[in-house]
XYZ file of C-alpha atoms in Angstrom:
604
model
C -28.366 -14.908 -52.112
C -31.285 -15.152 -49.695
C -33.371 -17.151 -52.165
C -30.456 -19.485 -52.778
C -30.054 -20.124 -49.060
C -33.777 -20.785 -48.679
C -33.692 -23.216 -51.568
C -30.731 -25.041 -50.029
C -32.506 -25.332 -46.669
C -35.634 -26.679 -48.351
C -33.621 -29.295 -50.208
C -31.812 -30.367 -47.044
C -35.130 -30.640 -45.213
C -36.568 -32.802 -47.981
C -33.536 -35.060 -47.866
C -33.867 -35.435 -44.083
C -37.584 -36.236 -44.362
C -36.956 -38.750 -47.122
C -34.262 -40.429 -45.047
C -36.526 -40.695 -41.991
C -39.589 -41.930 -43.899
C -38.533 -45.606 -44.144
C -37.887 -45.728 -40.413
C -41.325 -44.240 -39.677
C -43.071 -46.686 -41.975
C -41.164 -49.571 -40.451
C -42.474 -48.666 -36.987
C -46.073 -48.786 -38.074
C -48.701 -48.316 -35.416
C -47.791 -51.182 -33.119
C -46.129 -49.193 -30.354
C -46.514 -52.010 -27.892
C -44.782 -54.457 -30.208
C -41.999 -52.004 -30.775
C -41.552 -51.548 -27.049
C -41.466 -55.301 -26.527
C -38.892 -55.711 -29.266
C -36.758 -52.949 -27.750
C -37.000 -54.593 -24.345
C -35.960 -57.935 -25.810
C -32.980 -56.320 -27.508
C -31.961 -54.663 -24.251
C -32.179 -58.007 -22.492
C -30.061 -59.649 -25.178
C -27.517 -56.874 -24.983
C -27.356 -57.123 -21.210
C -26.614 -60.838 -21.312
C -22.949 -61.573 -20.893
C -21.499 -63.547 -23.725
C -19.477 -66.557 -22.669
C -15.861 -65.445 -22.394
C -13.132 -67.717 -23.658
C -10.734 -69.297 -21.206
C -8.126 -66.646 -20.242
C -5.416 -69.271 -20.260
C -6.118 -70.011 -23.910
C -5.140 -66.480 -24.927
C -1.457 -66.342 -25.948
C 0.965 -64.161 -23.959
C 1.612 -60.745 -25.475
C 4.030 -57.880 -25.003
C 1.075 -55.864 -23.710
C 0.668 -58.202 -20.735
C 4.383 -58.794 -20.237
C 5.240 -57.268 -16.865
C 9.020 -56.984 -17.258
C 10.905 -53.976 -18.665
C 7.719 -51.997 -19.273
C 9.542 -48.668 -18.944
C 11.730 -49.424 -21.940
C 8.909 -50.501 -24.226
C 6.685 -47.556 -23.330
C 9.610 -45.170 -23.757
C 10.195 -46.763 -27.179
C 6.533 -46.230 -28.099
C 6.539 -42.625 -26.880
C 9.716 -41.728 -28.778
C 8.437 -43.326 -31.976
C 5.140 -41.477 -31.748
C 6.941 -38.185 -31.117
C 9.306 -38.834 -33.999
C 6.979 -40.232 -36.652
C 3.758 -38.383 -35.792
C 5.088 -34.986 -34.682
C 8.615 -34.396 -35.980
C 8.574 -36.213 -39.321
C 5.443 -34.491 -40.728
C 7.024 -31.120 -39.940
C 10.265 -32.235 -41.599
C 8.358 -33.369 -44.689
C 6.484 -30.061 -44.979
C 9.706 -28.077 -44.526
C 11.432 -30.251 -47.112
C 8.641 -29.725 -49.646
C 8.810 -25.981 -48.971
C 12.643 -26.146 -49.278
C 12.940 -24.428 -45.918
C 16.254 -23.512 -44.334
C 15.115 -25.430 -41.227
C 14.713 -28.752 -43.055
C 18.035 -30.300 -42.088
C 17.700 -29.196 -38.467
C 14.305 -30.850 -37.949
C 15.430 -33.916 -39.942
C 18.481 -34.400 -37.721
C 16.316 -33.933 -34.638
C 13.990 -36.629 -35.951
C 16.914 -38.970 -36.645
C 18.193 -38.529 -33.086
C 14.764 -39.253 -31.626
C 14.282 -42.258 -33.896
C 17.781 -43.591 -33.103
C 17.087 -43.420 -29.369
C 13.769 -45.201 -29.879
C 15.449 -47.905 -31.978
C 18.101 -48.377 -29.290
C 15.432 -48.850 -26.616
C 13.647 -51.338 -28.878
C 16.835 -53.337 -29.368
C 17.564 -53.493 -25.642
C 13.943 -54.473 -24.911
C 14.051 -57.293 -27.455
C 17.320 -58.559 -25.964
C 15.823 -58.721 -22.451
C 12.440 -60.244 -23.307
C 11.358 -63.489 -24.996
C 10.462 -63.389 -28.676
C 6.673 -63.638 -28.381
C 6.032 -62.852 -32.056
C 8.688 -64.648 -34.153
C 9.372 -63.364 -37.650
C 7.109 -60.329 -37.254
C 6.984 -57.648 -39.945
C 7.535 -54.700 -37.610
C 11.245 -55.320 -37.083
C 12.002 -55.616 -40.794
C 9.817 -52.678 -41.825
C 11.149 -50.525 -38.998
C 14.712 -50.949 -40.187
C 13.654 -50.342 -43.791
C 11.949 -47.003 -43.135
C 14.790 -45.939 -40.833
C 17.375 -46.488 -43.572
C 15.155 -44.779 -46.165
C 14.818 -41.639 -44.037
C 18.522 -41.678 -43.210
C 19.418 -41.919 -46.901
C 17.078 -39.025 -47.698
C 18.660 -36.830 -45.028
C 22.133 -37.706 -46.339
C 21.070 -36.735 -49.871
C 19.669 -33.472 -48.554
C 22.888 -32.706 -46.693
C 25.147 -33.451 -49.660
C 22.826 -31.655 -52.057
C 22.702 -28.535 -49.928
C 26.480 -28.404 -49.552
C 26.883 -28.992 -53.283
C 24.311 -26.298 -54.067
C 21.695 -28.605 -55.590
C 18.991 -28.713 -52.923
C 17.083 -25.483 -52.465
C 18.442 -23.714 -55.540
C 17.141 -22.664 -58.899
C 18.133 -23.932 -62.308
C 20.353 -20.958 -62.924
C 23.101 -22.563 -60.877
C 24.756 -25.852 -61.576
C 27.049 -27.693 -59.173
C 30.626 -26.565 -59.314
C 30.137 -23.019 -60.633
C 31.982 -21.184 -57.864
C 33.160 -18.489 -60.270
C 29.625 -17.102 -60.501
C 29.868 -15.903 -56.877
C 32.399 -13.146 -57.625
C 30.208 -10.042 -57.681
C 27.010 -11.257 -56.029
C 26.060 -9.524 -52.757
C 24.941 -12.732 -51.122
C 24.845 -16.279 -52.460
C 23.941 -17.619 -55.857
C 21.164 -19.449 -54.051
C 19.568 -16.140 -53.095
C 19.862 -14.850 -56.668
C 18.218 -18.004 -57.955
C 15.477 -17.531 -55.369
C 14.923 -13.969 -56.573
C 14.734 -15.096 -60.186
C 12.310 -17.857 -59.314
C 9.991 -15.549 -57.420
C 10.136 -12.860 -60.084
C 9.323 -15.312 -62.871
C 6.714 -17.321 -61.016
C 4.860 -14.516 -59.254
C 4.813 -11.865 -61.915
C 5.158 -13.503 -65.324
C 1.709 -15.106 -65.017
C -1.264 -14.124 -62.884
C -1.627 -17.647 -61.564
C 0.678 -20.418 -60.527
C 2.009 -22.789 -63.124
C 2.292 -26.389 -62.060
C 2.742 -29.728 -63.671
C 2.512 -31.769 -60.541
C 0.044 -32.837 -57.864
C 0.238 -29.705 -55.771
C 3.052 -30.871 -53.543
C 5.948 -30.626 -55.995
C 7.903 -28.131 -58.035
C 7.671 -25.289 -60.445
C 8.131 -26.411 -64.047
C 11.120 -24.137 -64.640
C 12.979 -25.234 -61.526
C 15.204 -28.227 -62.028
C 16.132 -28.524 -58.371
C 12.618 -29.047 -57.063
C 12.825 -25.774 -55.219
C 9.375 -24.527 -54.428
C 5.988 -25.926 -53.774
C 3.046 -23.612 -54.266
C 2.896 -19.957 -55.144
C -0.673 -19.853 -54.002
C 0.558 -20.792 -50.528
C 3.280 -18.174 -50.682
C 1.032 -15.270 -51.527
C -1.809 -16.328 -49.276
C -5.022 -14.510 -50.071
C -3.561 -11.995 -52.514
C -5.470 -11.395 -55.693
C -3.751 -11.071 -59.084
C -4.262 -7.262 -58.905
C -2.499 -7.123 -55.535
C 0.349 -9.191 -56.935
C 0.663 -6.728 -59.816
C 0.909 -3.873 -57.319
C 3.585 -5.775 -55.448
C 5.581 -6.088 -58.671
C 5.472 -2.301 -59.222
C 6.762 -1.627 -55.713
C 9.320 -4.416 -56.028
C 10.747 -2.986 -59.256
C 10.953 0.472 -57.637
C 12.969 -1.029 -54.804
C 15.369 -2.658 -57.239
C 16.399 0.786 -58.497
C 17.906 1.524 -55.074
C 19.780 -1.764 -54.920
C 23.564 -1.434 -54.568
C 25.740 -4.469 -55.177
C 29.020 -5.046 -53.463
C 31.582 -7.827 -53.900
C 30.823 -10.919 -51.914
C 33.271 -12.334 -49.445
C 33.996 -15.944 -50.163
C 33.553 -18.197 -47.177
C 36.605 -20.242 -46.271
C 36.041 -23.833 -47.270
C 36.578 -26.511 -44.671
C 38.142 -29.849 -45.593
C 34.829 -31.675 -45.075
C 32.914 -29.233 -47.261
C 35.620 -29.399 -49.934
C 35.517 -33.197 -49.958
C 31.714 -33.328 -50.156
C 31.668 -30.619 -52.820
C 34.268 -32.456 -54.888
C 32.348 -35.704 -54.497
C 29.050 -34.053 -55.495
C 30.731 -32.302 -58.416
C 31.568 -35.677 -59.937
C 27.868 -36.533 -60.145
C 26.306 -35.605 -63.475
C 23.257 -33.374 -63.792
C 21.173 -36.289 -65.059
C 22.112 -38.321 -61.994
C 21.241 -35.389 -59.732
C 17.806 -35.153 -61.352
C 17.195 -38.838 -60.645
C 18.474 -38.490 -57.077
C 16.299 -35.440 -56.432
C 13.282 -37.223 -57.909
C 13.860 -40.043 -55.422
C 14.266 -37.441 -52.658
C 10.903 -35.868 -53.501
C 9.271 -39.279 -53.890
C 10.347 -40.181 -50.355
C 8.949 -36.842 -49.137
C 5.523 -37.808 -50.460
C 5.476 -41.445 -49.344
C 7.446 -41.647 -46.102
C 4.474 -40.690 -43.936
C 2.474 -43.606 -45.334
C 5.427 -45.955 -44.731
C 5.725 -44.613 -41.195
C 2.002 -45.187 -40.677
C 2.389 -48.804 -41.789
C 5.370 -49.229 -39.454
C 3.343 -47.903 -36.514
C 0.450 -50.223 -37.392
C 2.742 -53.256 -37.527
C 4.143 -52.148 -34.170
C 0.648 -52.264 -32.661
C 0.066 -55.674 -34.222
C 3.343 -57.011 -32.816
C 2.778 -55.485 -29.372
C -0.666 -57.097 -29.076
C 0.316 -60.250 -31.027
C -2.457 -60.028 -33.584
C -2.978 -61.981 -36.811
C -0.816 -65.021 -36.320
C -1.443 -68.025 -38.538
C -4.786 -68.044 -40.308
C -5.780 -64.737 -38.732
C -3.497 -62.921 -41.156
C -6.267 -62.873 -43.784
C -8.742 -61.061 -41.534
C -6.001 -58.697 -40.408
C -4.923 -57.780 -43.926
C -8.507 -57.290 -45.085
C -9.535 -55.004 -42.234
C -6.316 -53.078 -41.650
C -5.574 -52.379 -45.309
C -9.135 -51.295 -46.080
C -9.393 -49.304 -42.863
C -6.045 -47.661 -43.598
C -7.304 -46.653 -47.052
C -10.311 -44.891 -45.544
C -8.050 -43.311 -42.914
C -5.795 -41.744 -45.566
C -8.803 -40.895 -47.698
C -10.003 -38.772 -44.786
C -6.558 -37.166 -44.434
C -6.648 -36.351 -48.159
C -10.125 -34.849 -47.811
C -8.953 -32.660 -44.934
C -5.946 -31.618 -47.004
C -8.209 -30.677 -49.923
C -10.331 -28.590 -47.581
C -7.167 -26.866 -46.369
C -6.159 -25.944 -49.920
C -3.882 -28.775 -51.068
C -4.027 -29.521 -54.792
C -5.786 -26.206 -55.373
C -3.828 -25.675 -58.595
C -5.583 -28.776 -59.946
C -9.006 -27.539 -58.880
C -9.269 -30.227 -56.184
C -9.962 -27.777 -53.328
C -13.501 -27.054 -54.508
C -12.186 -24.085 -56.418
C -11.744 -22.924 -59.998
C -8.535 -24.299 -61.452
C -6.145 -21.433 -62.213
C -5.383 -20.759 -65.873
C -2.097 -22.243 -67.015
C 0.081 -21.872 -70.068
C -0.152 -25.625 -70.636
C -3.800 -26.610 -70.810
C -3.148 -30.321 -70.912
C -5.638 -32.685 -69.324
C -5.476 -33.154 -65.579
C -7.800 -35.519 -63.709
C -10.432 -34.216 -61.343
C -10.509 -35.388 -57.757
C -13.682 -37.364 -58.449
C -12.009 -39.119 -61.383
C -9.141 -40.166 -59.115
C -11.614 -41.392 -56.496
C -13.477 -43.395 -59.136
C -10.231 -44.851 -60.491
C -9.135 -45.941 -57.009
C -12.537 -47.517 -56.309
C -12.441 -49.357 -59.642
C -8.863 -50.550 -59.077
C -9.679 -51.748 -55.579
C -12.693 -53.731 -56.775
C -10.838 -55.215 -59.753
C -7.918 -56.461 -57.661
C -9.817 -57.492 -54.553
C -12.474 -59.628 -56.230
C -9.994 -62.515 -56.439
C -8.849 -62.161 -52.820
C -12.149 -62.428 -50.936
C -11.981 -66.237 -50.749
C -8.424 -66.495 -49.436
C -9.627 -66.942 -45.861
C -11.548 -70.081 -46.915
C -9.214 -71.255 -49.660
C -9.920 -74.824 -50.746
C -13.473 -74.722 -49.373
C -16.814 -73.846 -50.872
C -17.876 -70.217 -51.037
C -19.820 -69.260 -47.934
C -22.580 -66.688 -47.843
C -20.180 -64.136 -46.328
C -17.690 -64.775 -49.131
C -20.407 -64.065 -51.680
C -21.367 -60.913 -49.789
C -17.779 -59.666 -49.976
C -17.528 -60.537 -53.666
C -20.745 -58.593 -54.309
C -19.225 -55.559 -52.593
C -16.189 -55.739 -54.870
C -18.523 -55.917 -57.886
C -20.195 -52.750 -56.557
C -16.776 -51.122 -56.394
C -15.999 -52.139 -59.982
C -19.290 -50.808 -61.350
C -19.331 -47.681 -59.209
C -15.725 -46.796 -59.984
C -16.238 -47.296 -63.713
C -19.392 -45.170 -63.673
C -17.612 -42.408 -61.759
C -14.801 -42.303 -64.325
C -17.269 -42.209 -67.220
C -19.153 -39.320 -65.628
C -15.900 -37.374 -65.309
C -15.087 -37.825 -69.018
C -15.843 -34.626 -70.940
C -15.965 -36.657 -74.149
C -18.715 -38.893 -72.746
C -20.718 -35.870 -71.601
C -20.429 -34.267 -75.020
C -21.697 -37.462 -76.669
C -24.647 -37.516 -74.267
C -25.533 -33.984 -75.455
C -25.594 -35.006 -79.122
C -29.393 -34.924 -79.442
C -29.581 -31.440 -77.985
C -26.743 -30.233 -80.203
C -28.510 -31.494 -83.320
C -31.773 -29.837 -82.297
C -29.968 -26.533 -81.704
C -28.124 -26.696 -85.028
C -31.391 -27.161 -86.883
C -31.979 -23.414 -86.482
C -29.306 -20.787 -87.175
C -28.077 -18.781 -84.224
C -29.416 -15.514 -85.668
C -32.935 -16.938 -85.348
C -32.648 -16.562 -81.571
C -33.156 -13.334 -79.720
C -30.570 -12.035 -77.289
C -32.437 -13.463 -74.326
C -32.987 -16.805 -76.038
C -29.344 -16.980 -77.094
C -28.341 -17.320 -73.449
C -30.041 -20.704 -73.483
C -27.419 -21.897 -75.975
C -24.643 -21.436 -73.430
C -23.517 -24.277 -71.184
C -24.876 -24.219 -67.617
C -22.529 -22.810 -64.997
C -22.591 -26.208 -63.239
C -20.583 -27.630 -66.159
C -17.547 -25.717 -64.936
C -17.264 -27.841 -61.807
C -17.304 -31.584 -61.204
C -20.325 -32.795 -59.240
C -20.109 -36.581 -59.088
C -21.876 -38.324 -56.171
C -21.066 -41.893 -57.273
C -17.924 -42.342 -55.075
C -19.912 -41.092 -52.095
C -22.765 -43.453 -53.013
C -20.417 -46.461 -53.069
C -19.085 -45.593 -49.604
C -22.647 -44.985 -48.367
C -23.770 -48.443 -49.499
C -20.665 -50.022 -48.001
C -21.401 -48.370 -44.657
C -25.033 -49.514 -44.701
C -24.114 -53.095 -45.596
C -21.333 -53.379 -43.027
C -23.375 -51.843 -40.219
C -25.845 -54.732 -40.575
C -23.258 -57.424 -41.334
C -23.744 -60.639 -39.321
C -20.842 -61.264 -36.920
C -19.809 -64.023 -34.534
C -20.139 -61.886 -31.390
C -22.095 -58.909 -30.124
C -18.923 -56.826 -29.678
C -17.924 -57.454 -33.277
C -21.405 -56.527 -34.508
C -21.332 -53.266 -32.543
C -17.875 -52.348 -33.845
C -18.951 -53.018 -37.444
C -22.061 -50.932 -36.917
C -19.988 -48.061 -35.526
C -17.677 -47.694 -38.502
C -20.513 -48.402 -40.921
C -22.493 -45.486 -39.459
C -19.427 -43.231 -39.624
C -18.881 -43.985 -43.311
C -22.584 -43.419 -43.924
C -22.383 -40.027 -42.226
C -19.302 -39.108 -44.263
C -21.152 -39.969 -47.463
C -24.149 -37.823 -46.492
C -21.816 -34.925 -45.695
C -20.196 -35.243 -49.139
C -23.682 -35.267 -50.659
C -24.523 -32.007 -48.880
C -21.283 -30.566 -50.279
C -22.464 -31.292 -53.806
C -25.861 -29.761 -53.066
C -24.207 -26.540 -51.918
C -21.864 -26.433 -54.903
C -24.667 -27.171 -57.362
C -26.679 -24.251 -56.044
C -23.677 -21.932 -56.063
C -20.642 -23.199 -58.012
C -17.250 -21.806 -56.986
C -16.029 -18.723 -58.845
C -12.637 -18.166 -57.230
C -9.272 -19.875 -57.581
C -9.017 -19.855 -53.773
C -10.313 -22.895 -51.852
C -14.016 -22.509 -51.081
C -13.681 -24.761 -47.991
C -17.232 -26.135 -47.657
C -17.858 -26.870 -43.963
C -19.479 -30.199 -44.782
C -16.116 -31.526 -45.936
C -14.800 -31.274 -42.385
C -17.560 -33.697 -41.407
C -16.632 -35.921 -44.338
C -12.986 -36.000 -43.278
C -13.873 -36.760 -39.659
C -16.214 -39.608 -40.640
C -13.656 -41.165 -42.993
C -10.737 -40.976 -40.542
C -12.767 -42.242 -37.580
C -14.546 -44.876 -39.664
C -11.276 -46.151 -41.099
C -9.716 -46.405 -37.642
C -12.630 -48.382 -36.196
C -12.726 -50.457 -39.401
C -9.220 -51.646 -38.504
C -10.388 -52.543 -34.991
C -13.178 -54.767 -36.326
C -10.810 -57.593 -37.351
C -11.399 -60.907 -35.607
C -8.174 -60.930 -33.565
C -8.694 -57.309 -32.512
C -12.206 -58.055 -31.286
C -10.967 -61.122 -29.396
C -8.344 -58.962 -27.728
C -11.005 -56.445 -26.671
C -13.094 -59.261 -25.162
C -10.073 -60.779 -23.397
C -9.086 -57.481 -21.754
C -12.709 -56.549 -20.901
C -12.816 -53.572 -23.279
C -16.281 -52.895 -24.639
C -16.997 -51.424 -28.058
C -18.022 -48.045 -26.666
C -14.670 -47.599 -24.929
C -12.800 -47.955 -28.183
C -15.327 -45.709 -29.942
C -14.870 -42.823 -27.513
C -11.066 -43.147 -27.529
C -11.107 -43.061 -31.333
C -13.242 -39.910 -31.423
C -10.787 -38.069 -29.202
C -7.820 -39.316 -31.209
C -9.359 -38.215 -34.512
C -10.136 -34.750 -33.183
C -6.520 -34.238 -32.092
C -5.177 -35.701 -35.332
C -7.250 -33.395 -37.539
C -6.076 -30.384 -35.538
C -2.461 -31.524 -35.949
C -2.878 -31.992 -39.716
C -4.161 -28.424 -40.074
C -1.248 -27.121 -37.979
C 1.297 -29.019 -40.096
C -0.160 -27.691 -43.346
C -0.139 -24.180 -41.899
C 3.538 -24.650 -40.970
C 4.234 -25.528 -44.576
C 2.641 -22.279 -45.716
C 4.657 -20.380 -43.114
C 7.871 -22.040 -44.336
C 7.152 -21.095 -47.961
C 6.513 -17.464 -46.989
C 9.625 -17.457 -44.825
C 11.763 -18.605 -47.747
C 10.078 -16.116 -50.070
C 11.090 -13.274 -47.739
C 14.761 -14.291 -47.595
C 15.812 -12.498 -50.787
C 14.751 -8.926 -49.910
C 16.118 -9.356 -46.391
C 19.498 -10.626 -47.605
C 19.749 -7.566 -49.915
C 18.589 -5.240 -47.111
C 15.750 -3.837 -49.193
C 13.011 -1.793 -47.560
C 9.815 -3.283 -48.935
C 6.763 -1.119 -49.270
C 4.433 -4.089 -49.712
């Protein structure tokens, strides 16, 4: 272990020296010239750029002095609802928690009050941004969430949401001699089958979905439910659990009196076929996994409308910067989620993928990253000239097209590297040389050389990180029309570069010591990667032309926005970890409902 650590430190030192060498060589020995150049740059930076005429800047809601209390109350309520309440509701819904409906209704009340304030504000103020996207998208996401909550309410009353496949809607006769509810019995059966039939969790989804034997999309992740328990500890729990079942005494259940509303909803739900319920519950789960992204887009369009960005021809710059920046933002959220343990059953949390009864192919995280990079480059190569449509390609257009070509080549290479078939073909020459001699011709020590290296068990693919590194380097030195714009581009370019280096250090650590456990290894460098991606994506969005002009108009320098973004990202990452921990708590809380409802004394 000590030698491994020393080797890792030596490699990191060599990388640092190699990275600093070009800068040292570029300095040369002319210290005086370097000092003069630095002085000239300081003088250029200190010169005030000519500011545009303030009267030429269009009026915005930000500068509108009337009814400011209503608009800021609207913003505060929407942030509380969509950034604080909704993520908790989504995690509880995925965990099928008993508190899901409560937090969803609380979110709907908060959102409804915010919508009401927005309506009254629009009625009292002039329409400064006609036909904006925020109003339409806001209503769309509001109706989507409302429909999801309604489905959850009807499904829970009908016995579809939060129940196992052992119960179908309308089977009231099965409640006759059950001590509690059929839901609790289904929960017991699910836990018994999932926890103890196999040493590891079985999953056919992306880590945020259901158990394969549960038609009602009941649970999310057994690994979250059992925490840090090993398979041996789970086996011990089963022994104690079976001993407790011997002391279990059933008694007839008392049927709850049905209210007219419940009877009507139950009768209505009973008319829906099982196939229709499966489709409805699929849509319910799909909304769970996409509503946060839709809410993020709604908040972004709210900022755009409030500041009156991207009108007319500026829409092309806005789409380019805000979509790409948003991708990096969510890429950082995904990286933080992987560090926290999400998608661990797929081996995406820098862990060994648990054994499963169905050994069908599942993509690695690096393959997905390469596929997204390739798809982005393939689709965006035809869009880089939209801002100058009808004109000749400028040098900046060609620069952007070259970047998309880099994304196409880098994404394709990353996917090829992740193909086990390609890697086997690349080993053909070695295989033929090894087959030339029979295996019994090797000694026991030499026979170990015939085995695959331990690094083959884990994906180490630096190409996605390399593509982001090159993008950061190119954008940090990209020529811009103003000094503020150049500084903002350099800021997010450096952040993406730092994120790429942190991912590279992750691969160095994992190459020296590949993971051996099914639990997330949580390399500390990935926290740096997540921070760089989230912060870089946020500042990327602020580097659009209209955004920079707004900063200049309101006398906001680049460093102000940079420091505000750093604080925001730190708070956001802490909140993401808290929300994911709440999801684990909700899963454990639901897992403990069955013994408590049967009044069992657990010895675990």
